[in-house]
Amino acid sequence: ATFRKYIFTLLGTGGSWLLYDIVTYGMGSFYGELSTKMGFGETVLDEARSTLFLQILCLPGWALCIFLLDWVGRKPTQLWGFLGMAVANGALWGYLLYFDDPESASSLWIKGSLLVVGRTLDGAFVGLSTYVIPGEFFPTAVRATFHGISAGLGKLGAVIGSGVFPLLIGSGEHLAFLFASAVCALGIIWTFVLVPNYNVNLLKERLREEQEEAQGNARQRLVRDSVSELEDGSHIRSEMLSFQSLSSPSRSHAGGDAEKGTGGKAQKDGKGHLPDIEEDATTLVSGSSRRDIAQRGIS
């Protein structure tokens, strides 16, 4: 029932994580080759230097997004992230195709700035929201499972991106940015339609409902256990009655001898000559069950 209730939300979290990882793993794994084709260097050392420089420039945006996540909201953060990535990668595609001048320093600055914007929105916005949303929104009973399914779909996206981007880069780096922009545009639609919009207050309310449901289930278990104990007590009582019926002939014989020796004392007691096993067993079982129920009710 829980799976059917949250199936579309699971498609939203898992699908958006898949689309995000297609871009971030595809471009991130081959950024060195991309940077060389874009004119940021020619050697392996140049590739490493440009990659390190890009990551350092993205650090302030990643730190800022930790605070923006609560202020803007989870779903809006993901929407704005996908939108920014789509625009930045689309702008890079258009610039490389129509305006790029490999010999111009200003051209390098423009391409570098667009890369920083796209990479910041990649890791700081969408990268954070795709991880946080499935870890918060789903109920406690299925949260770990659904988060794992979402993450698994993300890794499938990483495999797709790692296979597609080398082919695109080999055909022209502008095609890689066009593909990335199209995937991010699809991510906008996917997030808008399938990912839920929620806030911290909704999570607190759901947690309170889950706690109340758990308490109700605990009460039901207590009642079932108490009824089971009473049924066990009735079973013991029936066994004691059977034992009493089997032992009645010998008790009657012993009772006659005792009555002769005591001059009718048993008749004065009015309950026979041995302790009433049935009454003692019933009192013991019912008293124990009542004490058990009372103690559980207090706890």
Short mmCIF file of N, CA, C and O in Angstrom, two decimals, residues 205-269:
data_model
loop_
_atom_site.label_atom_id
_atom_site.label_comp_id
_atom_site.label_asym_id
_atom_site.label_seq_id
_atom_site.Cartn_x
_atom_site.Cartn_y
_atom_site.Cartn_z
N GLU A 205 4.79 17.47 10.93
CA GLU A 205 3.42 16.97 11.03
C GLU A 205 3.37 15.47 10.70
O GLU A 205 2.70 14.69 11.38
N ARG A 206 4.10 15.07 9.67
CA ARG A 206 4.12 13.65 9.31
C ARG A 206 4.78 12.82 10.40
O ARG A 206 4.31 11.71 10.71
N LEU A 207 5.84 13.34 11.00
CA LEU A 207 6.49 12.62 12.09
C LEU A 207 5.54 12.44 13.27
O LEU A 207 5.50 11.37 13.88
N ARG A 208 4.76 13.48 13.58
CA ARG A 208 3.79 13.38 14.66
C ARG A 208 2.73 12.31 14.35
O ARG A 208 2.34 11.53 15.22
N GLU A 209 2.26 12.27 13.10
CA GLU A 209 1.28 11.26 12.71
C GLU A 209 1.85 9.86 12.81
O GLU A 209 1.17 8.92 13.24
N GLU A 210 3.12 9.70 12.42
CA GLU A 210 3.75 8.38 12.50
C GLU A 210 3.89 7.94 13.95
O GLU A 210 3.71 6.75 14.27
N GLN A 211 4.20 8.88 14.85
CA GLN A 211 4.32 8.53 16.26
C GLN A 211 2.97 8.12 16.84
O GLN A 211 2.87 7.16 17.61
N GLU A 212 1.90 8.85 16.47
CA GLU A 212 0.56 8.49 16.94
C GLU A 212 0.14 7.13 16.41
O GLU A 212 -0.46 6.32 17.13
N GLU A 213 0.45 6.84 15.16
CA GLU A 213 0.13 5.54 14.59
C GLU A 213 0.89 4.43 15.29
O GLU A 213 0.34 3.36 15.56
N ALA A 214 2.16 4.69 15.62
CA ALA A 214 2.95 3.70 16.33
C ALA A 214 2.39 3.42 17.71
O ALA A 214 2.34 2.27 18.17
N GLN A 215 1.92 4.48 18.40
CA GLN A 215 1.32 4.29 19.72
C GLN A 215 0.03 3.48 19.62
O GLN A 215 -0.25 2.62 20.46
N GLY A 216 -0.78 3.77 18.59
CA GLY A 216 -2.01 3.00 18.39
C GLY A 216 -1.72 1.53 18.12
O GLY A 216 -2.39 0.65 18.65
N ASN A 217 -0.70 1.26 17.32
CA ASN A 217 -0.32 -0.13 17.06
C ASN A 217 0.17 -0.82 18.32
O ASN A 217 -0.09 -2.01 18.53
N ALA A 218 0.88 -0.07 19.18
CA ALA A 218 1.36 -0.65 20.43
C ALA A 218 0.19 -1.02 21.34
O ALA A 218 0.20 -2.07 21.99
N ARG A 219 -0.85 -0.16 21.37
CA ARG A 219 -2.04 -0.48 22.18
C ARG A 219 -2.73 -1.73 21.64
O ARG A 219 -3.19 -2.58 22.43
N GLN A 220 -2.83 -1.85 20.33
CA GLN A 220 -3.47 -3.03 19.75
C GLN A 220 -2.68 -4.30 20.08
O GLN A 220 -3.27 -5.34 20.40
N ARG A 221 -1.36 -4.20 20.03
CA ARG A 221 -0.55 -5.37 20.40
C ARG A 221 -0.75 -5.73 21.87
O ARG A 221 -0.79 -6.91 22.23
N LEU A 222 -0.88 -4.72 22.73
CA LEU A 222 -1.10 -4.97 24.16
C LEU A 222 -2.42 -5.70 24.38
O LEU A 222 -2.49 -6.66 25.15
N VAL A 223 -3.47 -5.27 23.68
CA VAL A 223 -4.77 -5.92 23.82
C VAL A 223 -4.69 -7.36 23.34
O VAL A 223 -5.20 -8.28 23.98
N ARG A 224 -4.04 -7.58 22.18
CA ARG A 224 -3.91 -8.95 21.66
C ARG A 224 -3.15 -9.84 22.63
O ARG A 224 -3.52 -10.99 22.86
N ASP A 225 -2.06 -9.32 23.20
CA ASP A 225 -1.28 -10.10 24.15
C ASP A 225 -2.09 -10.43 25.40
O ASP A 225 -2.01 -11.53 25.94
N SER A 226 -2.89 -9.46 25.86
CA SER A 226 -3.70 -9.68 27.06
C SER A 226 -4.76 -10.73 26.80
O SER A 226 -4.99 -11.62 27.63
N VAL A 227 -5.42 -10.65 25.64
CA VAL A 227 -6.42 -11.66 25.30
C VAL A 227 -5.77 -13.04 25.19
O VAL A 227 -6.33 -14.04 25.64
N SER A 228 -4.58 -13.09 24.61
CA SER A 228 -3.87 -14.37 24.50
C SER A 228 -3.56 -14.94 25.87
O SER A 228 -3.70 -16.15 26.09
N GLU A 229 -3.16 -14.09 26.80
CA GLU A 229 -2.85 -14.57 28.15
C GLU A 229 -4.11 -15.08 28.85
O GLU A 229 -4.08 -16.07 29.57
N LEU A 230 -5.24 -14.38 28.64
CA LEU A 230 -6.50 -14.85 29.23
C LEU A 230 -6.90 -16.20 28.65
O LEU A 230 -7.39 -17.08 29.36
N GLU A 231 -6.70 -16.37 27.34
CA GLU A 231 -7.01 -17.66 26.72
C GLU A 231 -6.10 -18.75 27.27
O GLU A 231 -6.55 -19.88 27.50
N ASP A 232 -4.83 -18.42 27.50
CA ASP A 232 -3.92 -19.40 28.11
C ASP A 232 -4.38 -19.75 29.51
O ASP A 232 -4.31 -20.91 29.93
N GLY A 233 -4.89 -18.74 30.25
CA GLY A 233 -5.40 -19.00 31.59
C GLY A 233 -6.60 -19.91 31.59
O GLY A 233 -6.74 -20.80 32.42
N SER A 234 -7.50 -19.73 30.61
CA SER A 234 -8.66 -20.60 30.49
C SER A 234 -8.24 -22.03 30.18
O SER A 234 -8.83 -23.00 30.67
N HIS A 235 -7.18 -22.16 29.37
CA HIS A 235 -6.68 -23.49 29.06
C HIS A 235 -6.15 -24.18 30.32
O HIS A 235 -6.41 -25.36 30.55
N ILE A 236 -5.42 -23.42 31.14
CA ILE A 236 -4.90 -23.99 32.39
C ILE A 236 -6.06 -24.40 33.30
O ILE A 236 -6.05 -25.46 33.94
N ARG A 237 -7.09 -23.58 33.35
CA ARG A 237 -8.26 -23.86 34.18
C ARG A 237 -8.93 -25.16 33.74
O ARG A 237 -9.30 -26.01 34.58
N SER A 238 -9.08 -25.34 32.41
CA SER A 238 -9.70 -26.57 31.92
C SER A 238 -8.85 -27.79 32.26
O SER A 238 -9.37 -28.86 32.59
N GLU A 239 -7.52 -27.64 32.21
CA GLU A 239 -6.66 -28.77 32.57
C GLU A 239 -6.79 -29.10 34.06
O GLU A 239 -6.80 -30.28 34.45
N MET A 240 -6.93 -28.06 34.89
CA MET A 240 -7.09 -28.30 36.33
C MET A 240 -8.42 -28.99 36.62
O MET A 240 -8.52 -29.86 37.49
N LEU A 241 -9.46 -28.60 35.87
CA LEU A 241 -10.75 -29.26 36.04
C LEU A 241 -10.66 -30.73 35.67
O LEU A 241 -11.25 -31.60 36.32
N SER A 242 -9.95 -31.01 34.57
CA SER A 242 -9.77 -32.41 34.16
C SER A 242 -9.03 -33.20 35.23
O SER A 242 -9.39 -34.33 35.55
N PHE A 243 -8.01 -32.57 35.80
CA PHE A 243 -7.26 -33.24 36.86
C PHE A 243 -8.14 -33.50 38.06
O PHE A 243 -8.08 -34.56 38.69
N GLN A 244 -9.00 -32.54 38.40
CA GLN A 244 -9.87 -32.69 39.56
C GLN A 244 -10.88 -33.83 39.35
O GLN A 244 -11.16 -34.60 40.25
N SER A 245 -11.42 -33.91 38.10
CA SER A 245 -12.39 -34.96 37.83
C SER A 245 -11.75 -36.34 37.90
O SER A 245 -12.36 -37.32 38.30
N LEU A 246 -10.50 -36.44 37.45
CA LEU A 246 -9.81 -37.72 37.51
C LEU A 246 -9.49 -38.14 38.93
O LEU A 246 -9.47 -39.32 39.26
N SER A 247 -9.24 -37.19 39.80
CA SER A 247 -8.85 -37.51 41.17
C SER A 247 -10.02 -37.57 42.12
O SER A 247 -9.85 -37.83 43.31
N SER A 248 -11.25 -37.38 41.68
CA SER A 248 -12.41 -37.31 42.58
C SER A 248 -12.71 -38.62 43.30
O SER A 248 -13.09 -38.61 44.47
N PRO A 249 -12.59 -39.85 42.69
CA PRO A 249 -12.90 -41.07 43.45
C PRO A 249 -12.00 -41.24 44.67
O PRO A 249 -12.48 -41.53 45.76
N SER A 250 -10.71 -41.03 44.50
CA SER A 250 -9.81 -41.20 45.64
C SER A 250 -10.05 -40.14 46.69
O SER A 250 -9.96 -40.40 47.89
N ARG A 251 -10.43 -38.93 46.22
CA ARG A 251 -10.72 -37.86 47.19
C ARG A 251 -11.95 -38.21 48.01
O ARG A 251 -12.01 -37.96 49.21
N SER A 252 -12.98 -38.83 47.37
CA SER A 252 -14.20 -39.16 48.10
C SER A 252 -13.92 -40.22 49.16
O SER A 252 -14.41 -40.14 50.29
N HIS A 253 -13.09 -41.20 48.80
CA HIS A 253 -12.76 -42.25 49.76
C HIS A 253 -12.00 -41.68 50.95
O HIS A 253 -12.30 -41.97 52.10
N ALA A 254 -11.02 -40.83 50.60
CA ALA A 254 -10.24 -40.22 51.69
C ALA A 254 -11.12 -39.32 52.53
O ALA A 254 -10.98 -39.22 53.74
N GLY A 255 -12.08 -38.68 51.89
CA GLY A 255 -12.96 -37.78 52.63
C GLY A 255 -13.83 -38.52 53.59
O GLY A 255 -14.12 -38.05 54.69
N GLY A 256 -14.29 -39.75 53.21
CA GLY A 256 -15.13 -40.53 54.12
C GLY A 256 -14.38 -40.93 55.35
O GLY A 256 -14.91 -40.86 56.47
N ASP A 257 -13.15 -41.37 55.19
CA ASP A 257 -12.34 -41.74 56.35
C ASP A 257 -12.11 -40.56 57.25
O ASP A 257 -12.16 -40.68 58.48
N ALA A 258 -11.84 -39.41 56.63
CA ALA A 258 -11.57 -38.25 57.47
C ALA A 258 -12.81 -37.83 58.22
O ALA A 258 -12.75 -37.38 59.36
N GLU A 259 -13.97 -37.99 57.58
CA GLU A 259 -15.20 -37.56 58.25
C GLU A 259 -15.48 -38.43 59.45
O GLU A 259 -15.94 -37.95 60.50
N LYS A 260 -15.19 -39.76 59.32
CA LYS A 260 -15.38 -40.63 60.47
C LYS A 260 -14.45 -40.27 61.59
O LYS A 260 -14.79 -40.33 62.76
N GLY A 261 -13.23 -39.91 61.25
CA GLY A 261 -12.25 -39.61 62.30
C GLY A 261 -12.47 -38.28 62.95
O GLY A 261 -12.09 -38.08 64.09
N THR A 262 -13.09 -37.34 62.29
CA THR A 262 -13.20 -36.00 62.85
C THR A 262 -14.59 -35.69 63.34
O THR A 262 -14.82 -34.61 63.87
N GLY A 263 -15.50 -36.59 63.11
CA GLY A 263 -16.83 -36.39 63.66
C GLY A 263 -17.61 -35.32 62.94
O GLY A 263 -18.33 -34.53 63.57
N GLY A 264 -17.46 -35.26 61.62
CA GLY A 264 -18.29 -34.32 60.83
C GLY A 264 -17.72 -32.95 60.67
O GLY A 264 -18.44 -32.02 60.36
N LYS A 265 -16.43 -32.79 60.85
CA LYS A 265 -15.79 -31.47 60.69
C LYS A 265 -15.84 -31.00 59.26
O LYS A 265 -16.05 -29.82 59.00
N ALA A 266 -15.71 -31.94 58.28
CA ALA A 266 -15.74 -31.56 56.87
C ALA A 266 -17.09 -31.02 56.50
O ALA A 266 -17.22 -30.11 55.70
N GLN A 267 -18.16 -31.60 57.10
CA GLN A 267 -19.49 -31.10 56.80
C GLN A 267 -19.66 -29.67 57.28
O GLN A 267 -20.32 -28.85 56.66
N LYS A 268 -18.99 -29.33 58.36
CA LYS A 268 -19.03 -27.96 58.89
C LYS A 268 -18.31 -27.00 57.97
O LYS A 268 -18.75 -25.86 57.76
N ASP A 269 -17.17 -27.48 57.34
CA ASP A 269 -16.46 -26.61 56.41
C ASP A 269 -17.29 -26.37 55.16
O ASP A 269 -17.24 -25.29 54.59
#
